[in-house]
Amino acid sequence: AQSVSQHNHHVILSEAASLELGCNYSYGGTVNLFWYVQYPGQHLQLLLKYFSGDPLVKGIKGFEAEFIKSKFSFNLRKPSVQWSDTAEYFCAVMGSSNTGKLIFGQGTTLQVKP
Amino acid sequence: NAGVMQNPRHLVRRRGQEARLRCSPMKGHSHVYWYRQLPEEGLKFMVYLQKENIIDESGMPKERFSAEFPKEGPSILRIQQVVRGDSAAYFCASSPQAGGGYNEQYFGPGTRLTVT
């Protein structure tokens, strides 16, 4: 069965620290990969996505993620976090042959201290 | 362009009552997806609908849950005879075309269902 695992459930960082959130997936075929963010009181928004091509994907607000096929990973990174990055982050996978079903990880809560 | 709209935002039902959750997709979107988020868990896919068709309901509980997306009007997720375990946040997403491949899903703000 397809699954997504996010290693860190709760991360606390100081402003300007670097961020890396882990995401591993289990799926046998070609995948499309996503990171969503949910700011407090708001709905899910897409940060970035990978479909094909360059495995290093750049998204909004200075975020990037790297798809490493051999490790089934799609880790999210940001060199220097800001207080406004405090949010919950979800990794998601969609099999390319699927009907659009997104499989989500359990989420990582990021708290950035000013 | 208005985003995906869901109502109500908060819904309280007693055990045994029915819950109806509504989702209006973004303008021009004809594909709707419902997800459920239980406390301390990630979002779980429930159902994927196009206008007047259920495409994939593999995530729907076998009993008490149903979904529709009529030709006119919003998509409805209906939960009959609610139980405490149905308490969760229910999110709707929409996309302009089929969800596989290159089409991003846009999410609504969710409906938080509380069963007392």
mmCIF file of C-alpha atoms in Angstrom:
data_model
loop_
_atom_site.group_PDB
_atom_site.id
_atom_site.type_symbol
_atom_site.label_atom_id
_atom_site.label_comp_id
_atom_site.label_asym_id
_atom_site.label_seq_id
_atom_site.Cartn_x
_atom_site.Cartn_y
_atom_site.Cartn_z
ATOM 1 C CA ALA A 1 0.000 0.000 0.000
ATOM 2 C CA GLN A 2 1.109 3.523 -0.670
ATOM 3 C CA SER A 3 2.249 5.498 2.340
ATOM 4 C CA VAL A 4 4.107 8.652 3.280
ATOM 5 C CA SER A 5 6.195 9.083 6.389
ATOM 6 C CA GLN A 6 7.310 12.392 7.852
ATOM 7 C CA HIS A 7 10.014 11.817 10.425
ATOM 8 C CA ASN A 8 9.634 14.935 12.526
ATOM 9 C CA HIS A 9 6.297 15.623 14.165
ATOM 10 C CA HIS A 10 7.296 18.819 15.919
ATOM 11 C CA VAL A 11 10.272 21.019 15.111
ATOM 12 C CA ILE A 12 11.306 24.146 16.989
ATOM 13 C CA LEU A 13 13.859 26.508 15.461
ATOM 14 C CA SER A 14 15.143 29.993 16.043
ATOM 15 C CA GLU A 15 14.877 32.579 13.294
ATOM 16 C CA ALA A 16 17.642 32.340 10.680
ATOM 17 C CA ALA A 17 18.244 28.667 11.417
ATOM 18 C CA SER A 18 18.237 26.231 8.516
ATOM 19 C CA LEU A 19 15.366 23.837 8.050
ATOM 20 C CA GLU A 20 15.127 20.330 6.691
ATOM 21 C CA LEU A 21 11.959 18.275 7.018
ATOM 22 C CA GLY A 22 12.146 14.643 6.077
ATOM 23 C CA CYS A 23 9.651 12.845 3.869
ATOM 24 C CA ASN A 24 9.824 9.251 2.660
ATOM 25 C CA TYR A 25 7.241 7.471 0.594
ATOM 26 C CA SER A 26 6.357 3.963 -0.358
ATOM 27 C CA TYR A 27 5.103 3.478 -3.893
ATOM 28 C CA GLY A 28 6.155 1.120 -6.620
ATOM 29 C CA GLY A 29 5.688 3.276 -9.702
ATOM 30 C CA THR A 30 6.249 6.770 -10.986
ATOM 31 C CA VAL A 31 5.182 9.400 -8.507
ATOM 32 C CA ASN A 32 4.260 13.030 -8.312
ATOM 33 C CA LEU A 33 5.358 14.687 -5.061
ATOM 34 C CA PHE A 34 4.069 17.700 -3.174
ATOM 35 C CA TRP A 35 4.662 19.781 -0.087
ATOM 36 C CA TYR A 36 1.704 21.676 1.334
ATOM 37 C CA VAL A 37 1.714 24.221 4.143
ATOM 38 C CA GLN A 38 -1.077 25.176 6.504
ATOM 39 C CA TYR A 39 -0.555 28.458 8.330
ATOM 40 C CA PRO A 40 -2.509 28.937 11.568
ATOM 41 C CA GLY A 41 -6.163 29.486 10.788
ATOM 42 C CA GLN A 42 -5.700 29.100 7.048
ATOM 43 C CA HIS A 43 -6.283 26.361 4.493
ATOM 44 C CA LEU A 44 -3.682 24.177 2.843
ATOM 45 C CA GLN A 45 -1.528 25.870 0.236
ATOM 46 C CA LEU A 46 0.872 24.301 -2.213
ATOM 47 C CA LEU A 47 4.528 25.087 -1.483
ATOM 48 C CA LEU A 48 6.068 23.137 -4.329
ATOM 49 C CA LYS A 49 5.640 20.073 -6.503
ATOM 50 C CA TYR A 50 7.703 17.605 -8.466
ATOM 51 C CA PHE A 51 6.438 15.828 -11.572
ATOM 52 C CA SER A 52 9.536 15.168 -13.641
ATOM 53 C CA GLY A 53 12.849 16.678 -14.714
ATOM 54 C CA ASP A 54 15.250 18.419 -12.351
ATOM 55 C CA PRO A 55 14.972 16.641 -8.991
ATOM 56 C CA LEU A 56 15.726 19.886 -7.150
ATOM 57 C CA VAL A 57 12.497 21.822 -7.053
ATOM 58 C CA LYS A 58 12.119 25.417 -5.963
ATOM 59 C CA GLY A 59 8.866 26.631 -4.480
ATOM 60 C CA ILE A 60 7.422 29.748 -2.961
ATOM 61 C CA LYS A 61 8.843 31.697 -0.022
ATOM 62 C CA GLY A 62 12.375 30.372 -0.460
ATOM 63 C CA PHE A 63 11.528 26.707 0.031
ATOM 64 C CA GLU A 64 13.046 23.923 -2.028
ATOM 65 C CA ALA A 65 12.880 20.146 -2.049
ATOM 66 C CA GLU A 66 15.014 17.412 -3.527
ATOM 67 C CA PHE A 67 13.637 14.206 -4.965
ATOM 68 C CA ILE A 68 16.041 11.307 -4.412
ATOM 69 C CA LYS A 69 14.539 8.345 -6.197
ATOM 70 C CA SER A 70 16.956 5.777 -4.779
ATOM 71 C CA LYS A 71 15.997 6.803 -1.248
ATOM 72 C CA PHE A 72 12.282 7.314 -1.929
ATOM 73 C CA SER A 73 12.680 10.706 -0.320
ATOM 74 C CA PHE A 74 11.475 14.249 -0.952
ATOM 75 C CA ASN A 75 12.904 16.391 1.835
ATOM 76 C CA LEU A 76 11.925 20.025 2.250
ATOM 77 C CA ARG A 77 14.589 22.642 2.934
ATOM 78 C CA LYS A 78 14.944 26.333 3.626
ATOM 79 C CA PRO A 79 18.313 27.946 4.363
ATOM 80 C CA SER A 80 17.016 30.545 6.818
ATOM 81 C CA VAL A 81 13.586 30.356 8.445
ATOM 82 C CA GLN A 82 11.480 33.282 9.569
ATOM 83 C CA TRP A 83 8.911 33.592 12.324
ATOM 84 C CA SER A 84 6.240 33.704 9.611
ATOM 85 C CA ASP A 85 7.177 30.151 8.567
ATOM 86 C CA THR A 86 5.493 28.843 11.701
ATOM 87 C CA ALA A 87 2.947 26.399 10.301
ATOM 88 C CA GLU A 88 2.150 22.766 9.702
ATOM 89 C CA TYR A 89 3.834 21.130 6.726
ATOM 90 C CA PHE A 90 2.490 18.127 4.845
ATOM 91 C CA CYS A 91 4.264 15.948 2.346
ATOM 92 C CA ALA A 92 2.033 14.190 -0.193
ATOM 93 C CA VAL A 93 2.382 11.661 -2.978
ATOM 94 C CA MET A 94 0.248 10.949 -6.005
ATOM 95 C CA GLY A 95 0.911 7.926 -8.165
ATOM 96 C CA SER A 96 1.017 8.968 -11.817
ATOM 97 C CA SER A 97 -1.532 6.313 -12.672
ATOM 98 C CA ASN A 98 -3.878 7.371 -9.892
ATOM 99 C CA THR A 99 -7.116 9.213 -10.319
ATOM 100 C CA GLY A 100 -5.835 12.172 -8.349
ATOM 101 C CA LYS A 101 -5.769 10.653 -4.897
ATOM 102 C CA LEU A 102 -3.185 12.413 -2.726
ATOM 103 C CA ILE A 103 -1.580 10.331 0.019
ATOM 104 C CA PHE A 104 -0.477 12.610 2.860
ATOM 105 C CA GLY A 105 2.073 12.211 5.603
ATOM 106 C CA GLN A 106 0.999 12.923 9.144
ATOM 107 C CA GLY A 107 2.404 16.418 9.083
ATOM 108 C CA THR A 108 5.188 18.315 10.815
ATOM 109 C CA THR A 109 4.482 21.279 13.035
ATOM 110 C CA LEU A 110 7.197 23.915 12.718
ATOM 111 C CA GLN A 111 7.523 26.551 15.397
ATOM 112 C CA VAL A 112 9.957 29.366 14.721
ATOM 113 C CA LYS A 113 10.993 31.449 17.712
ATOM 114 C CA PRO A 114 11.647 35.148 17.046
ATOM 115 C CA ASN B 1 -11.338 34.468 -8.385
ATOM 116 C CA ALA B 2 -12.874 32.989 -5.281
ATOM 117 C CA GLY B 3 -11.164 29.949 -3.870
ATOM 118 C CA VAL B 4 -12.717 26.680 -2.828
ATOM 119 C CA MET B 5 -15.536 27.374 -0.407
ATOM 120 C CA GLN B 6 -16.792 25.069 2.273
ATOM 121 C CA ASN B 7 -19.694 25.465 4.620
ATOM 122 C CA PRO B 8 -20.355 25.329 7.357
ATOM 123 C CA ARG B 9 -16.911 25.945 8.836
ATOM 124 C CA HIS B 10 -17.949 24.392 12.121
ATOM 125 C CA LEU B 11 -20.700 21.840 12.611
ATOM 126 C CA VAL B 12 -21.873 20.262 15.846
ATOM 127 C CA ARG B 13 -24.090 17.211 15.744
ATOM 128 C CA ARG B 14 -25.388 14.840 18.361
ATOM 129 C CA ARG B 15 -24.819 11.126 17.930
ATOM 130 C CA GLY B 16 -27.328 9.663 15.498
ATOM 131 C CA GLN B 17 -27.972 12.889 13.589
ATOM 132 C CA GLU B 18 -27.038 13.551 9.989
ATOM 133 C CA ALA B 19 -24.228 15.856 8.886
ATOM 134 C CA ARG B 20 -24.147 17.570 5.496
ATOM 135 C CA LEU B 21 -20.959 19.242 4.396
ATOM 136 C CA ARG B 22 -20.889 21.450 1.312
ATOM 137 C CA CYS B 23 -18.095 22.279 -1.070
ATOM 138 C CA SER B 24 -18.153 24.777 -3.910
ATOM 139 C CA PRO B 25 -15.130 24.285 -6.179
ATOM 140 C CA MET B 26 -13.184 27.101 -7.734
ATOM 141 C CA LYS B 27 -14.744 28.638 -10.807
ATOM 142 C CA GLY B 28 -13.994 26.507 -13.838
ATOM 143 C CA HIS B 29 -13.075 23.434 -11.787
ATOM 144 C CA SER B 30 -15.081 20.302 -12.456
ATOM 145 C CA HIS B 31 -13.171 17.853 -10.236
ATOM 146 C CA VAL B 32 -13.705 17.630 -6.494
ATOM 147 C CA TYR B 33 -11.893 15.627 -3.821
ATOM 148 C CA TRP B 34 -12.813 15.072 -0.178
ATOM 149 C CA TYR B 35 -10.263 14.367 2.544
ATOM 150 C CA ARG B 36 -10.645 13.756 6.261
ATOM 151 C CA GLN B 37 -8.192 14.722 8.973
ATOM 152 C CA LEU B 38 -8.605 12.954 12.280
ATOM 153 C CA PRO B 39 -6.939 14.468 15.369
ATOM 154 C CA GLU B 40 -3.148 14.042 15.316
ATOM 155 C CA GLU B 41 -3.224 12.489 11.849
ATOM 156 C CA GLY B 42 -2.599 13.590 8.284
ATOM 157 C CA LEU B 43 -5.273 14.031 5.668
ATOM 158 C CA LYS B 44 -6.815 10.843 4.331
ATOM 159 C CA PHE B 45 -8.395 10.640 0.879
ATOM 160 C CA MET B 46 -12.081 9.794 0.877
ATOM 161 C CA VAL B 47 -13.587 10.304 -2.565
ATOM 162 C CA TYR B 48 -13.025 11.884 -5.971
ATOM 163 C CA LEU B 49 -15.953 13.156 -7.995
ATOM 164 C CA GLN B 50 -16.639 14.813 -11.283
ATOM 165 C CA LYS B 51 -19.962 16.367 -12.154
ATOM 166 C CA GLU B 52 -22.621 13.668 -11.655
ATOM 167 C CA ASN B 53 -19.981 10.914 -11.371
ATOM 168 C CA ILE B 54 -18.069 9.231 -8.580
ATOM 169 C CA ILE B 55 -14.640 8.398 -9.965
ATOM 170 C CA ASP B 56 -12.872 6.922 -6.950
ATOM 171 C CA GLU B 57 -14.508 6.219 -3.580
ATOM 172 C CA SER B 58 -11.841 3.880 -2.277
ATOM 173 C CA GLY B 59 -11.362 5.948 0.884
ATOM 174 C CA MET B 60 -15.015 6.188 1.870
ATOM 175 C CA PRO B 61 -16.228 4.162 4.842
ATOM 176 C CA LYS B 62 -18.584 1.452 3.618
ATOM 177 C CA GLU B 63 -21.552 2.597 5.655
ATOM 178 C CA ARG B 64 -23.192 5.910 6.548
ATOM 179 C CA PHE B 65 -21.023 8.033 4.227
ATOM 180 C CA SER B 66 -22.024 9.221 0.777
ATOM 181 C CA ALA B 67 -20.958 11.963 -1.604
ATOM 182 C CA GLU B 68 -22.378 13.626 -4.644
ATOM 183 C CA PHE B 69 -21.476 16.376 -7.077
ATOM 184 C CA PRO B 70 -24.618 17.293 -9.012
ATOM 185 C CA LYS B 71 -24.749 19.051 -12.342
ATOM 186 C CA GLU B 72 -25.763 22.229 -10.563
ATOM 187 C CA GLY B 73 -24.740 23.273 -7.081
ATOM 188 C CA PRO B 74 -22.042 22.286 -4.629
ATOM 189 C CA SER B 75 -20.622 18.905 -3.837
ATOM 190 C CA ILE B 76 -22.159 17.355 -0.721
ATOM 191 C CA LEU B 77 -20.548 14.949 1.724
ATOM 192 C CA ARG B 78 -23.264 13.318 3.786
ATOM 193 C CA ILE B 79 -22.734 11.401 6.989
ATOM 194 C CA GLN B 80 -25.748 9.598 8.374
ATOM 195 C CA GLN B 81 -26.175 8.588 12.022
ATOM 196 C CA VAL B 82 -22.958 10.264 13.108
ATOM 197 C CA VAL B 83 -20.818 8.744 15.852
ATOM 198 C CA ARG B 84 -18.092 10.324 17.998
ATOM 199 C CA GLY B 85 -15.419 8.795 15.772
ATOM 200 C CA ASP B 86 -16.642 10.946 12.882
ATOM 201 C CA SER B 87 -15.380 14.062 14.664
ATOM 202 C CA ALA B 88 -12.707 15.427 12.363
ATOM 203 C CA ALA B 89 -11.843 18.159 9.909
ATOM 204 C CA TYR B 90 -13.188 17.493 6.437
ATOM 205 C CA PHE B 91 -11.380 19.186 3.572
ATOM 206 C CA CYS B 92 -12.510 19.604 0.024
ATOM 207 C CA ALA B 93 -10.175 20.269 -2.898
ATOM 208 C CA SER B 94 -10.826 21.008 -6.539
ATOM 209 C CA SER B 95 -8.864 20.901 -9.778
ATOM 210 C CA PRO B 96 -9.635 22.079 -13.301
ATOM 211 C CA GLN B 97 -8.980 18.724 -14.928
ATOM 212 C CA ALA B 98 -8.258 15.181 -13.853
ATOM 213 C CA GLY B 99 -6.152 15.150 -10.729
ATOM 214 C CA GLY B 100 -3.400 12.926 -11.931
ATOM 215 C CA GLY B 101 -0.381 14.466 -13.580
ATOM 216 C CA TYR B 102 -0.008 18.185 -13.742
ATOM 217 C CA ASN B 103 -3.146 19.535 -12.149
ATOM 218 C CA GLU B 104 -2.813 21.010 -8.724
ATOM 219 C CA GLN B 105 -5.531 20.529 -6.172
ATOM 220 C CA TYR B 106 -6.718 23.685 -4.428
ATOM 221 C CA PHE B 107 -8.000 23.201 -0.914
ATOM 222 C CA GLY B 108 -10.852 24.797 0.955
ATOM 223 C CA PRO B 109 -10.715 25.930 4.588
ATOM 224 C CA GLY B 110 -12.329 22.755 5.865
ATOM 225 C CA THR B 111 -15.371 21.917 7.965
ATOM 226 C CA ARG B 112 -14.718 20.916 11.562
ATOM 227 C CA LEU B 113 -17.316 18.384 12.607
ATOM 228 C CA THR B 114 -17.831 17.742 16.306
ATOM 229 C CA VAL B 115 -20.095 14.918 17.406
ATOM 230 C CA THR B 116 -21.343 15.174 20.964
#
